[in-house]
Short mmCIF file of C-alpha atoms and ligand atoms in Angstrom, two decimals:
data_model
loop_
_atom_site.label_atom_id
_atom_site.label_comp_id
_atom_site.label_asym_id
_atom_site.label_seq_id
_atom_site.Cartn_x
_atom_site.Cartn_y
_atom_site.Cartn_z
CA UNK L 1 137.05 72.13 84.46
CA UNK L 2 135.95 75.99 83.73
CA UNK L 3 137.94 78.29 82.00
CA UNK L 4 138.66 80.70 84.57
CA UNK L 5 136.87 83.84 84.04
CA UNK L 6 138.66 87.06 83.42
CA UNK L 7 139.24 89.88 85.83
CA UNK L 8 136.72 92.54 85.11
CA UNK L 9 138.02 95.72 87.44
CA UNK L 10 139.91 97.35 86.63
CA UNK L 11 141.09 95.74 83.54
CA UNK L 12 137.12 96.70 82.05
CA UNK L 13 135.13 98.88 82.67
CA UNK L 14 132.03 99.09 84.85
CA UNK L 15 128.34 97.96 83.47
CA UNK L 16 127.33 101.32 84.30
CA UNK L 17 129.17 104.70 83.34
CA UNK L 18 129.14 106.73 85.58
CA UNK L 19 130.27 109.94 83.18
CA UNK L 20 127.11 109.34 81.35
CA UNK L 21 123.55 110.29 82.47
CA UNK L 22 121.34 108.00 83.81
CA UNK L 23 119.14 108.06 80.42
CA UNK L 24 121.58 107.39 78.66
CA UNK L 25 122.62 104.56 80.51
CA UNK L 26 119.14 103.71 80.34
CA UNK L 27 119.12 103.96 76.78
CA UNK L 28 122.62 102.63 75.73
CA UNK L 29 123.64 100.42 78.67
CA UNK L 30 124.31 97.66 80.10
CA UNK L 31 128.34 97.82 78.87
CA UNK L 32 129.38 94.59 79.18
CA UNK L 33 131.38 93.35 76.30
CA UNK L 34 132.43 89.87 77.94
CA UNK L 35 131.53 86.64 77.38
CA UNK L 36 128.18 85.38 78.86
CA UNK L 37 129.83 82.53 80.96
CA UNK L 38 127.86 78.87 80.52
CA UNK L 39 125.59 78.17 83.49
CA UNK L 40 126.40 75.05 85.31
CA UNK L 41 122.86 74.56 87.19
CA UNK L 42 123.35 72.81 90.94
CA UNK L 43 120.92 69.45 90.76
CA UNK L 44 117.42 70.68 91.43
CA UNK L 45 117.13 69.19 95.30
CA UNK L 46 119.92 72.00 96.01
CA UNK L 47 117.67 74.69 94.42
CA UNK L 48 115.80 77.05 97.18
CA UNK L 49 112.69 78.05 97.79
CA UNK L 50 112.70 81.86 97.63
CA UNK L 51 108.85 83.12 98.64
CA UNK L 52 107.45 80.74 96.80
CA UNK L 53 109.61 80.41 93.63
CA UNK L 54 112.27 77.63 93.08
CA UNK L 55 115.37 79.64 92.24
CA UNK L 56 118.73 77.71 91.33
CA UNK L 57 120.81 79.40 93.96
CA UNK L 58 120.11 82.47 96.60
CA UNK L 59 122.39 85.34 94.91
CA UNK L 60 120.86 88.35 93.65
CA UNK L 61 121.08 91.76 92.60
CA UNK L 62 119.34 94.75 94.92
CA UNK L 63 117.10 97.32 93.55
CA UNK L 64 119.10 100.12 91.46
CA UNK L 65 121.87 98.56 89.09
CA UNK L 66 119.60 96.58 87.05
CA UNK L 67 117.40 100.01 85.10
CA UNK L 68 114.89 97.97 82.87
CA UNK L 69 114.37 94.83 80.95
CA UNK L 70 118.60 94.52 79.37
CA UNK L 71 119.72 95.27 82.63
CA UNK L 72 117.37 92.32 84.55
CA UNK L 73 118.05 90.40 81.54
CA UNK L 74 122.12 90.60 81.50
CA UNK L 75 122.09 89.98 85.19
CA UNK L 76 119.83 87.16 85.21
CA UNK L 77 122.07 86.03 82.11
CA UNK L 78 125.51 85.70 84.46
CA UNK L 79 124.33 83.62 87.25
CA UNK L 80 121.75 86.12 89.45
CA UNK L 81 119.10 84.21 89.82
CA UNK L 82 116.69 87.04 91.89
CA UNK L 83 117.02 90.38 90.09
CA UNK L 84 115.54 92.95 91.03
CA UNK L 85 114.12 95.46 88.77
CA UNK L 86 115.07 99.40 90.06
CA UNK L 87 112.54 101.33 92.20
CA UNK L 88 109.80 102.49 90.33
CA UNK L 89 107.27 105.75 90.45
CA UNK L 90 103.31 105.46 90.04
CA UNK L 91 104.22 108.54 87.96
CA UNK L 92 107.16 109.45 85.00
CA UNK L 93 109.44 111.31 88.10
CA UNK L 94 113.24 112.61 86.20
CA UNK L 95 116.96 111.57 87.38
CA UNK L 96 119.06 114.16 89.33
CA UNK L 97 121.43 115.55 86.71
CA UNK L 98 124.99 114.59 86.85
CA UNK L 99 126.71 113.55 88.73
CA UNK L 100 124.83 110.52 89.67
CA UNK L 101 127.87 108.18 91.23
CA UNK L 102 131.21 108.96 92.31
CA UNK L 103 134.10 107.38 93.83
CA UNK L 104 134.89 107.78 97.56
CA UNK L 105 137.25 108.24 99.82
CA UNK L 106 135.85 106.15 103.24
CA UNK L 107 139.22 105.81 105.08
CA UNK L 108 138.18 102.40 105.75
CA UNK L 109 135.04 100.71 107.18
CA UNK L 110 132.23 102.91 108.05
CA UNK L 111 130.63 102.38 111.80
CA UNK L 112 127.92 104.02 113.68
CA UNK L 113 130.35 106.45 115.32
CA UNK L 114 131.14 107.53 112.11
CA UNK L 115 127.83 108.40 110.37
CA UNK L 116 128.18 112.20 110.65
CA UNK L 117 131.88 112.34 109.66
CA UNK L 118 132.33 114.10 106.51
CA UNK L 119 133.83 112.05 103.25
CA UNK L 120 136.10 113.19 100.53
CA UNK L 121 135.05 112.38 97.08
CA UNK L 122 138.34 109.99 95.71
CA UNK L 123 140.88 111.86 93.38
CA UNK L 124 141.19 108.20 91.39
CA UNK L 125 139.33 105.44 90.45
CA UNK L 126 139.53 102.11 92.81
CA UNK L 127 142.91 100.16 91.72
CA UNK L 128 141.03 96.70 92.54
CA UNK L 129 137.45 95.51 93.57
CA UNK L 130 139.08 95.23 97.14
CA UNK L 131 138.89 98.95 97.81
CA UNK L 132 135.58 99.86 95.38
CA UNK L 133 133.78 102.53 97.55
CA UNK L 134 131.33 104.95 96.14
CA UNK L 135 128.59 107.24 96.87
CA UNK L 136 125.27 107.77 94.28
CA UNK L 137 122.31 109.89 94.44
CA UNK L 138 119.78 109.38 91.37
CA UNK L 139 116.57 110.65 92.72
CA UNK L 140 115.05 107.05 91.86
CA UNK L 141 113.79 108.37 88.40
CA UNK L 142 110.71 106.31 86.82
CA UNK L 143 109.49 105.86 83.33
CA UNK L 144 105.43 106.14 82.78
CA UNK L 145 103.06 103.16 83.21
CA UNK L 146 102.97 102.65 79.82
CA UNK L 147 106.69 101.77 79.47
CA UNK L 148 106.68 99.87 82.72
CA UNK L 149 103.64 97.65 81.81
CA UNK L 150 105.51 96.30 78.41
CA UNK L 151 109.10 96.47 79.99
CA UNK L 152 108.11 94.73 83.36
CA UNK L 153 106.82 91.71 81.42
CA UNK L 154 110.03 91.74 79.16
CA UNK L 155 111.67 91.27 82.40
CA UNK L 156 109.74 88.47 83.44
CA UNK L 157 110.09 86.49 80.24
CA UNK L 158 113.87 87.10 80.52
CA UNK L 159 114.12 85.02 83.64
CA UNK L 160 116.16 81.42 82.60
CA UNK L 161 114.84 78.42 84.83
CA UNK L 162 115.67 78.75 88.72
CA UNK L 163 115.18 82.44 88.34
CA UNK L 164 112.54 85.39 89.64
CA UNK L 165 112.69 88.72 89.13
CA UNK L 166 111.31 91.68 92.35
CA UNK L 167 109.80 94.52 91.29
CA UNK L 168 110.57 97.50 93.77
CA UNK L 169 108.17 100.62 94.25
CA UNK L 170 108.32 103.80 96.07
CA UNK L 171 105.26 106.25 97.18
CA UNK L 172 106.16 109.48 96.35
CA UNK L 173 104.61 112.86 98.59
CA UNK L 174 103.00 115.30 96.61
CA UNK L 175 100.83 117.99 98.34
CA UNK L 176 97.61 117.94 98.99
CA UNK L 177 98.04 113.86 97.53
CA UNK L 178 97.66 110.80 100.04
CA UNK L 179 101.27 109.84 100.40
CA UNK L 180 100.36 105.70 101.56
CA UNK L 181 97.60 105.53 98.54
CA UNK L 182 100.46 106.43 96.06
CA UNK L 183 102.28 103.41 97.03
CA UNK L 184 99.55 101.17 96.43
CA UNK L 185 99.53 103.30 92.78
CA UNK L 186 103.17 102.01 92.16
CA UNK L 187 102.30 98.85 93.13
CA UNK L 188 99.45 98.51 90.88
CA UNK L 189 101.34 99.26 87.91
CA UNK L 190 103.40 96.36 88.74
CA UNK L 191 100.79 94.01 89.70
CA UNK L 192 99.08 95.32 86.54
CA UNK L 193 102.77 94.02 84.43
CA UNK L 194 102.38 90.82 86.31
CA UNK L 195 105.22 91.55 88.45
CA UNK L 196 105.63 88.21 90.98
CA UNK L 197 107.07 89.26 94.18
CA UNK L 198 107.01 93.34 95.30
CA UNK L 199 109.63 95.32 97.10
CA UNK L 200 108.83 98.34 99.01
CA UNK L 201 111.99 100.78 99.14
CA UNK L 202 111.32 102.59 102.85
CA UNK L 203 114.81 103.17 102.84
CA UNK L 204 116.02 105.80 100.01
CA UNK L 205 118.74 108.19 101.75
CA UNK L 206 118.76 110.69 98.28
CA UNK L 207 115.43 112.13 98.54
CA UNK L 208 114.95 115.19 99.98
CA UNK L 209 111.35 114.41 101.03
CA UNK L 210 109.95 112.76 103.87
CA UNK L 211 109.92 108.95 101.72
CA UNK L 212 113.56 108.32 102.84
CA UNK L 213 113.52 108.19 106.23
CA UNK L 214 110.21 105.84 106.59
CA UNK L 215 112.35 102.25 107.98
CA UNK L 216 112.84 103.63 111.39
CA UNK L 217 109.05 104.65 111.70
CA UNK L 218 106.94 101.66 113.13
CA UNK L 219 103.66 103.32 112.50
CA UNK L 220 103.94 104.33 108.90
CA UNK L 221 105.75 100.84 108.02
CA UNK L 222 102.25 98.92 109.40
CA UNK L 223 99.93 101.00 107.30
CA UNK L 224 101.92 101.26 104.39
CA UNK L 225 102.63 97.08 104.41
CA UNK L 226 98.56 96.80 105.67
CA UNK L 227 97.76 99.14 102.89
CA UNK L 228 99.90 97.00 100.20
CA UNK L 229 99.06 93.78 100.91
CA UNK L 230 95.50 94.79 100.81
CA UNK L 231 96.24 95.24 97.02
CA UNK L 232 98.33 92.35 96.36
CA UNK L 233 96.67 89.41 98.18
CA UNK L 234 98.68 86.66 97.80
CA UNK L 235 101.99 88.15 95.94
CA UNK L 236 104.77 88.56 98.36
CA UNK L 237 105.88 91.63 99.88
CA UNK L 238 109.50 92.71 100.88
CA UNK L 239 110.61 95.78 102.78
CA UNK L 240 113.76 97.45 101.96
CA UNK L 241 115.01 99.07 105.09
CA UNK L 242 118.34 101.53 105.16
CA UNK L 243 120.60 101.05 108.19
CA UNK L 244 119.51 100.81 111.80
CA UNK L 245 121.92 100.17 114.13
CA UNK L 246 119.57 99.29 117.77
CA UNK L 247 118.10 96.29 117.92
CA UNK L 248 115.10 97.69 119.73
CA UNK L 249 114.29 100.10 116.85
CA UNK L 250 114.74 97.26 114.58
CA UNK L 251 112.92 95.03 116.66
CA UNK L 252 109.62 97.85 116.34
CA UNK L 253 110.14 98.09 112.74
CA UNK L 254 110.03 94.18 112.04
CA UNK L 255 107.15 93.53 114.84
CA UNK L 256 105.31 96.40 113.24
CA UNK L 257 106.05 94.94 109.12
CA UNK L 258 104.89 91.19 110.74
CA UNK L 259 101.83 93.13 111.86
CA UNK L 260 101.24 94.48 108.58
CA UNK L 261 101.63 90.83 106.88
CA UNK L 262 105.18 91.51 104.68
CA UNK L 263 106.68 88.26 103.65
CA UNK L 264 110.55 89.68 103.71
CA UNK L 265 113.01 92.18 104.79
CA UNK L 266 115.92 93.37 102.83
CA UNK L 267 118.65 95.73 104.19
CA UNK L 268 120.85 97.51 104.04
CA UNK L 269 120.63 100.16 101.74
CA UNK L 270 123.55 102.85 101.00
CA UNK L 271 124.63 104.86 104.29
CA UNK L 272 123.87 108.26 104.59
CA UNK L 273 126.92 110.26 104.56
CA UNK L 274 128.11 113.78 104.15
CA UNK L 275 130.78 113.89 100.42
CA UNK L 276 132.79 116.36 99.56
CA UNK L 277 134.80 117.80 97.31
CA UNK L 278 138.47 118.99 97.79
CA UNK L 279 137.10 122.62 97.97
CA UNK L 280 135.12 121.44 101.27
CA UNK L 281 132.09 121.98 98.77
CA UNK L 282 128.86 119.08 98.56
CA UNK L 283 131.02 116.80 95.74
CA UNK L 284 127.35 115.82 94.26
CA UNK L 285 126.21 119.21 93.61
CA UNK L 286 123.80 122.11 95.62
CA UNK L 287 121.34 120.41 97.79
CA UNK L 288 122.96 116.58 97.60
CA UNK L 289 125.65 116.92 100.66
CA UNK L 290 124.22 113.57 101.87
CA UNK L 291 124.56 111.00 99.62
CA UNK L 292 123.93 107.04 99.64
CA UNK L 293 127.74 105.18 100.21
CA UNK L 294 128.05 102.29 98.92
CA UNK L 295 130.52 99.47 98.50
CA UNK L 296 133.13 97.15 100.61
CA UNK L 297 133.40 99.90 103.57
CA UNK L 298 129.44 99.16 104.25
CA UNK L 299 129.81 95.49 104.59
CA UNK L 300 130.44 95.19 108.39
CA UNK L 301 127.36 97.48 108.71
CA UNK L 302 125.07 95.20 106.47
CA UNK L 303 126.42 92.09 108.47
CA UNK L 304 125.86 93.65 111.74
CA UNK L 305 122.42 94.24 110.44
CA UNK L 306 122.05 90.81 109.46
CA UNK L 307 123.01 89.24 112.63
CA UNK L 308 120.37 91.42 114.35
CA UNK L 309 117.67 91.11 112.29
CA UNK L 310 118.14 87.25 112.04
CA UNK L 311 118.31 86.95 115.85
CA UNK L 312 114.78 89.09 116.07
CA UNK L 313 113.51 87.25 112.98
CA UNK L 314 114.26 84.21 115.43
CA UNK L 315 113.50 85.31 119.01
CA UNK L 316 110.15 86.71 117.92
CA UNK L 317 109.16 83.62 116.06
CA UNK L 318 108.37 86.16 112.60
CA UNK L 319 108.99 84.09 109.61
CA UNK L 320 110.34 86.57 107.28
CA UNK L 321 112.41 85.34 104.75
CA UNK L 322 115.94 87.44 104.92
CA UNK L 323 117.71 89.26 102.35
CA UNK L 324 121.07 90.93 102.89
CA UNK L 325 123.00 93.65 100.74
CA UNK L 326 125.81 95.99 101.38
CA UNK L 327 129.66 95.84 100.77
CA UNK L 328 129.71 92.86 98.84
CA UNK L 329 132.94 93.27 95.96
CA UNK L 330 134.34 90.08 96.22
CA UNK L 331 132.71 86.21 95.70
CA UNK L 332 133.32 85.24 99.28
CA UNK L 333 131.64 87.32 101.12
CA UNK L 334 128.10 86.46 99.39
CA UNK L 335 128.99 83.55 102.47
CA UNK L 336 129.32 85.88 104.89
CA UNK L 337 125.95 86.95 104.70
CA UNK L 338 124.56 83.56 104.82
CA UNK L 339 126.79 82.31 108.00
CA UNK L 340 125.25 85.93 109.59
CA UNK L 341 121.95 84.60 109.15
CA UNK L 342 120.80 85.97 105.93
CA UNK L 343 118.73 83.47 103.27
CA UNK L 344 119.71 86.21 100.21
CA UNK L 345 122.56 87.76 99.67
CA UNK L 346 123.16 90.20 97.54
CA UNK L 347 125.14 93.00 95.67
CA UNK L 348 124.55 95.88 94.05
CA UNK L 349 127.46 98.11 93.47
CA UNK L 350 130.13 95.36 93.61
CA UNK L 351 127.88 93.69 90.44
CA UNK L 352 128.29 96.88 88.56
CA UNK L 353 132.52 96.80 88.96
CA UNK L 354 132.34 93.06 88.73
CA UNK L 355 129.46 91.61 86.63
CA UNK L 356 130.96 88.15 87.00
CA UNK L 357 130.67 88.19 90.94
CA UNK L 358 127.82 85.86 90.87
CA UNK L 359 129.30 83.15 88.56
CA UNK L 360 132.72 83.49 90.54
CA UNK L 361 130.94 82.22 93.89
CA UNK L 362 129.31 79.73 91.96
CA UNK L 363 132.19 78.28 90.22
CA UNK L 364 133.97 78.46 93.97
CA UNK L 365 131.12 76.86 95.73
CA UNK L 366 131.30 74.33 92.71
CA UNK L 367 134.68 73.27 93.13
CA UNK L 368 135.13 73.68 96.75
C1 LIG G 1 123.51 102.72 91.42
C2 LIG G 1 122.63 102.37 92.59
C3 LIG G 1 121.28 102.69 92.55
C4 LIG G 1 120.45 102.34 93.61
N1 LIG G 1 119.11 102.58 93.53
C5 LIG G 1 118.26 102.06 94.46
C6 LIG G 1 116.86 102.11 94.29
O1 LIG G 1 116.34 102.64 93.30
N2 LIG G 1 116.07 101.56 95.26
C7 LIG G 1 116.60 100.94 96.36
O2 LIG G 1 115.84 100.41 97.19
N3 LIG G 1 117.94 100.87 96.54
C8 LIG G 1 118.78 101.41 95.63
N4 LIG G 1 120.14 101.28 95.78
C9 LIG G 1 120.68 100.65 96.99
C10 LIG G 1 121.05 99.18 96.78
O3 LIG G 1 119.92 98.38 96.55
C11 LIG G 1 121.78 98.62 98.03
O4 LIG G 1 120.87 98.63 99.09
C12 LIG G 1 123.02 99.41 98.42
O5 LIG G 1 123.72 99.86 97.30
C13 LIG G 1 123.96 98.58 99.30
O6 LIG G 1 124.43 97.46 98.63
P1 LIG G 1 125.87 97.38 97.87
O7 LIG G 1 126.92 97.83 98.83
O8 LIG G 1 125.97 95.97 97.41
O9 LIG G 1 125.79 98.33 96.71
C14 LIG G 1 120.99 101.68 94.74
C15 LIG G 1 122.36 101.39 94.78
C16 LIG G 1 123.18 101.72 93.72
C17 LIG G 1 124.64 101.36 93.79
#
C-alpha cells in the first residue's frame, strides 16, 4: 500500500509564484518543498511507444511550466514521463514584466459562444484545484544559444528510464528577417543540444505579432513543417495548435501538417480571452487585454478538440500521434482525454497548483 500523498492546493503553494518575475522564477524556482514520491514503474509490456521512445506511461507536461533543466527535471522526478521543455527563441527575446499569471474569474466553462465575452480577473485565490482558472501572458521569453545548448542537454540527462523530454520552438518576425527560416534557427539550436523530439508552438495567443495566430493558416503550417523537417530528418516533429472549433478548418490544418511530414499534433493551448480588472481596465497591463486562459473551465474545449481531431486523424487515414492539454486539475480527467481519443494527455497549469497530479493518476490507475 502507498502512503497517500498530501493535498498540495491550497494547503501549499504553487511550483510557480506568480508574485515573482519570471527570472526569478527562472532563477529560484521550482518551489516544491514536498516529498519526491517513490516511482512504482508499470511492467515494461504496459510501457508505450511515444514517437519512437518507450516511455513508462503517456502523462506529460505541455510547453510553459517546466522553464529549464530543474523544472524538466522536478517534473520528470514526480511521475511525468514526457516533459516538455518551454518554447524557446533562436535569439535571447525578454519576459513581459509583471504580471505574468493571474487568477480568473470564468463563470464556469468557456464555449465558442463565449470567446469574445469579457473576464474579470478573481478578487481571491482558487479555494480547491476544482475551480483553478487563470489567465498568463509571458511573451515566451528565451535565454541565448549558449545557455540553451548546456541546459537542453541537462534536461536530457535528467530523464529517469521510461521518460523523453520535447523541446518546443517558436519563429519569431523581425523586419526585413525571413519569418519561416527563423524557425528552422530555433530548431537548430535544439537539434544542435541534441534535443530528441521538436515541438513547434503555432499557437501562442500573447504575442502581439503575426506568430500567434499561425494554427488556423493551412498554407504557412505546410511550409513551416516542410521547412522543419527539412532540418531535422528523422527527429519527430509536433505541432502545437491553439483552439479551433470547425472541423473543416481543422481538417485543412492537419491535411496541410500531414503534407508537410509532422509526426504529431498537440492542442489546445490557452483560449484567447479579453481580462479585466474591476476598474473595466486590461487586468494584465496596457497592450495585454487578451490573454491565454487556462485551467478546468478550458477542459470541455480541449476535449471537444480531441474528439475532432481524433475522428480526422482517423477518417483521413493521417497517422499522427495525438496529444491533448487543457483543463486538466484533477487525476481523472488525464482519462478523459484518452477515452476522447487522445494518445497524450497532458497538463500544464493544473501541474503547477498540483505537482503530484501525475503520481495521483498513477497510484489510481494502480489500484483500480
Ligand atoms: C505558465 C504557462 C506558460 C505557457 N507557455 C507556453 C509556451 O511557452 N509555449 C506553448 O506552446 N504553450 C504554452 N502554454 C500553454 C500550455 O502548453 C497549454 O497549452 C495550456 O496552458 C492549456 O493547458 P492547461 O489548461 O493544462 O494549462 C503555457 C501555459 C502556462 C500555464
Amino acid at each position: 500500500m502507498f502512503k497517500p500523498l498530501p493535498t498540495w492546493w491550497p494547503d501549499h503553494p504553487a511550483i510557480y509564484d506568480i508574485k515573482k518575475t519570471y527570472q526569478e522564477n527562472f532563477d529560484q524556482g521550482p518551489f516544491f518543498e514536498g516529498k519526491l514520491p517513490k516511482r512504482v514503474y508499470p511492467p515494461k509490456d504496459e510501457w508505450c511507444n511515444f514517437l519512437g521512445f518507450e516511455v513508462a506511461s503517456p502523462l506529460g507536461v505541455p510547453a510553459g511550466p517546466l522553464l529549464n533543466s530543474r523544472w524538466v527535471k522536478l517534473a520528470a522526478n514526480l511521475g511525468f514521463d514526457i516533459v516538455t521543455y518551454k518554447t524557446i527563441r533562436s535569439k535571447p527575446y525578454p519576459a513581459h514584466p509583471l504580471p505574468n499569471m493571474i487568477y480568473v474569474d470564468t463563470k464556469g466553462v468557456l464555449t465558442a459562444e463565449r470567446s469574445e465575452e469579457v473576464l474579470h480577473q478573481a478578487e481571491t485565490p482558487p479555494s480547491s484545484m476544482h475551480s483553478l482558472a487563470a489567465t498568463n501572458s509571458f511573451g515566451i521569453p528565451s535565454q541565448d544559444a549558449e545557455f540553451l545548448l548546456r541546459d537542453i542537454d541537462a534536461g536530457n540527462r535528467a530523464m529517469g528510464p521510461g521518460q523523453v523530454m520535447v523541446v518546443s520552438i517558436v519563429g519569431t518576425p523581425r523586419a526585413g528577417e525571413d519569418f519561416v527560416q527563423d524557425f528552422v534557427l530555433a530548431a537548430e539550436v535544439a537539434l544542435n543540444a541534441g534535443s530528441k523530439i521538436i515541438e513547434a508552438d503555432l499557437s501562442c495567443p500573447n504575442v502581439s505579432t503575426k506568430e500567434g495566430s499561425l494554427f488556423t493558416d493551412a498554407d504557412s503550417i505546410e511550409i513551416i513543417t516542410r521547412a522543419l523537417k527539412k532540418t531535422m530528418g528523422a527527429v519527430p516533429l509536433i505541432l502545437k495548435l491553439g483552439m479551433i472549433y470547425e472541423p473543416e478548418v481543422l481538417k485543412q490544418v492537419m491535411l496541410a501538417a500531414a503534407r508537410g511530414g509532422a509526426q504529431a499534433i498537440c492542442g489546445i493551448n490557452t483560449l484567447s480571452m479579453q481580462v479585466v480588472k474591476g476598474d473595466g481596465t486590461s487586468a494584465l497591463g496596457p497592450g495585454r487585454l487578451r490573454s491565454g486562459v487556462c485551467g478546468g473551465p478550458i477542459h470541455e474545449a480541449a476535449l471537444f478538440f480531441t474528439r475532432m481531431a481524433s475522428q480526422i486523424n482517423k477518417q483521413e487515414k493521417l497517422g499522427f500521434t495525438l496529444m491533448s492539454t487543457g483543463g486538466v486539475v484533477e487525476p481523472e480527467q488525464f482519462d478523459s482525454f484518452f477515452d476522447a481519443g487522445a494518445d497524450v494527455a497532458m497538463s500544464a497549469c493544473g501541474m503547477m497548483w498540483d505537482p503530484y497530479l501525475a503520481e495521483r493518476y498513477h497510484r489510481w490507475k494502480q489500484s483500480s
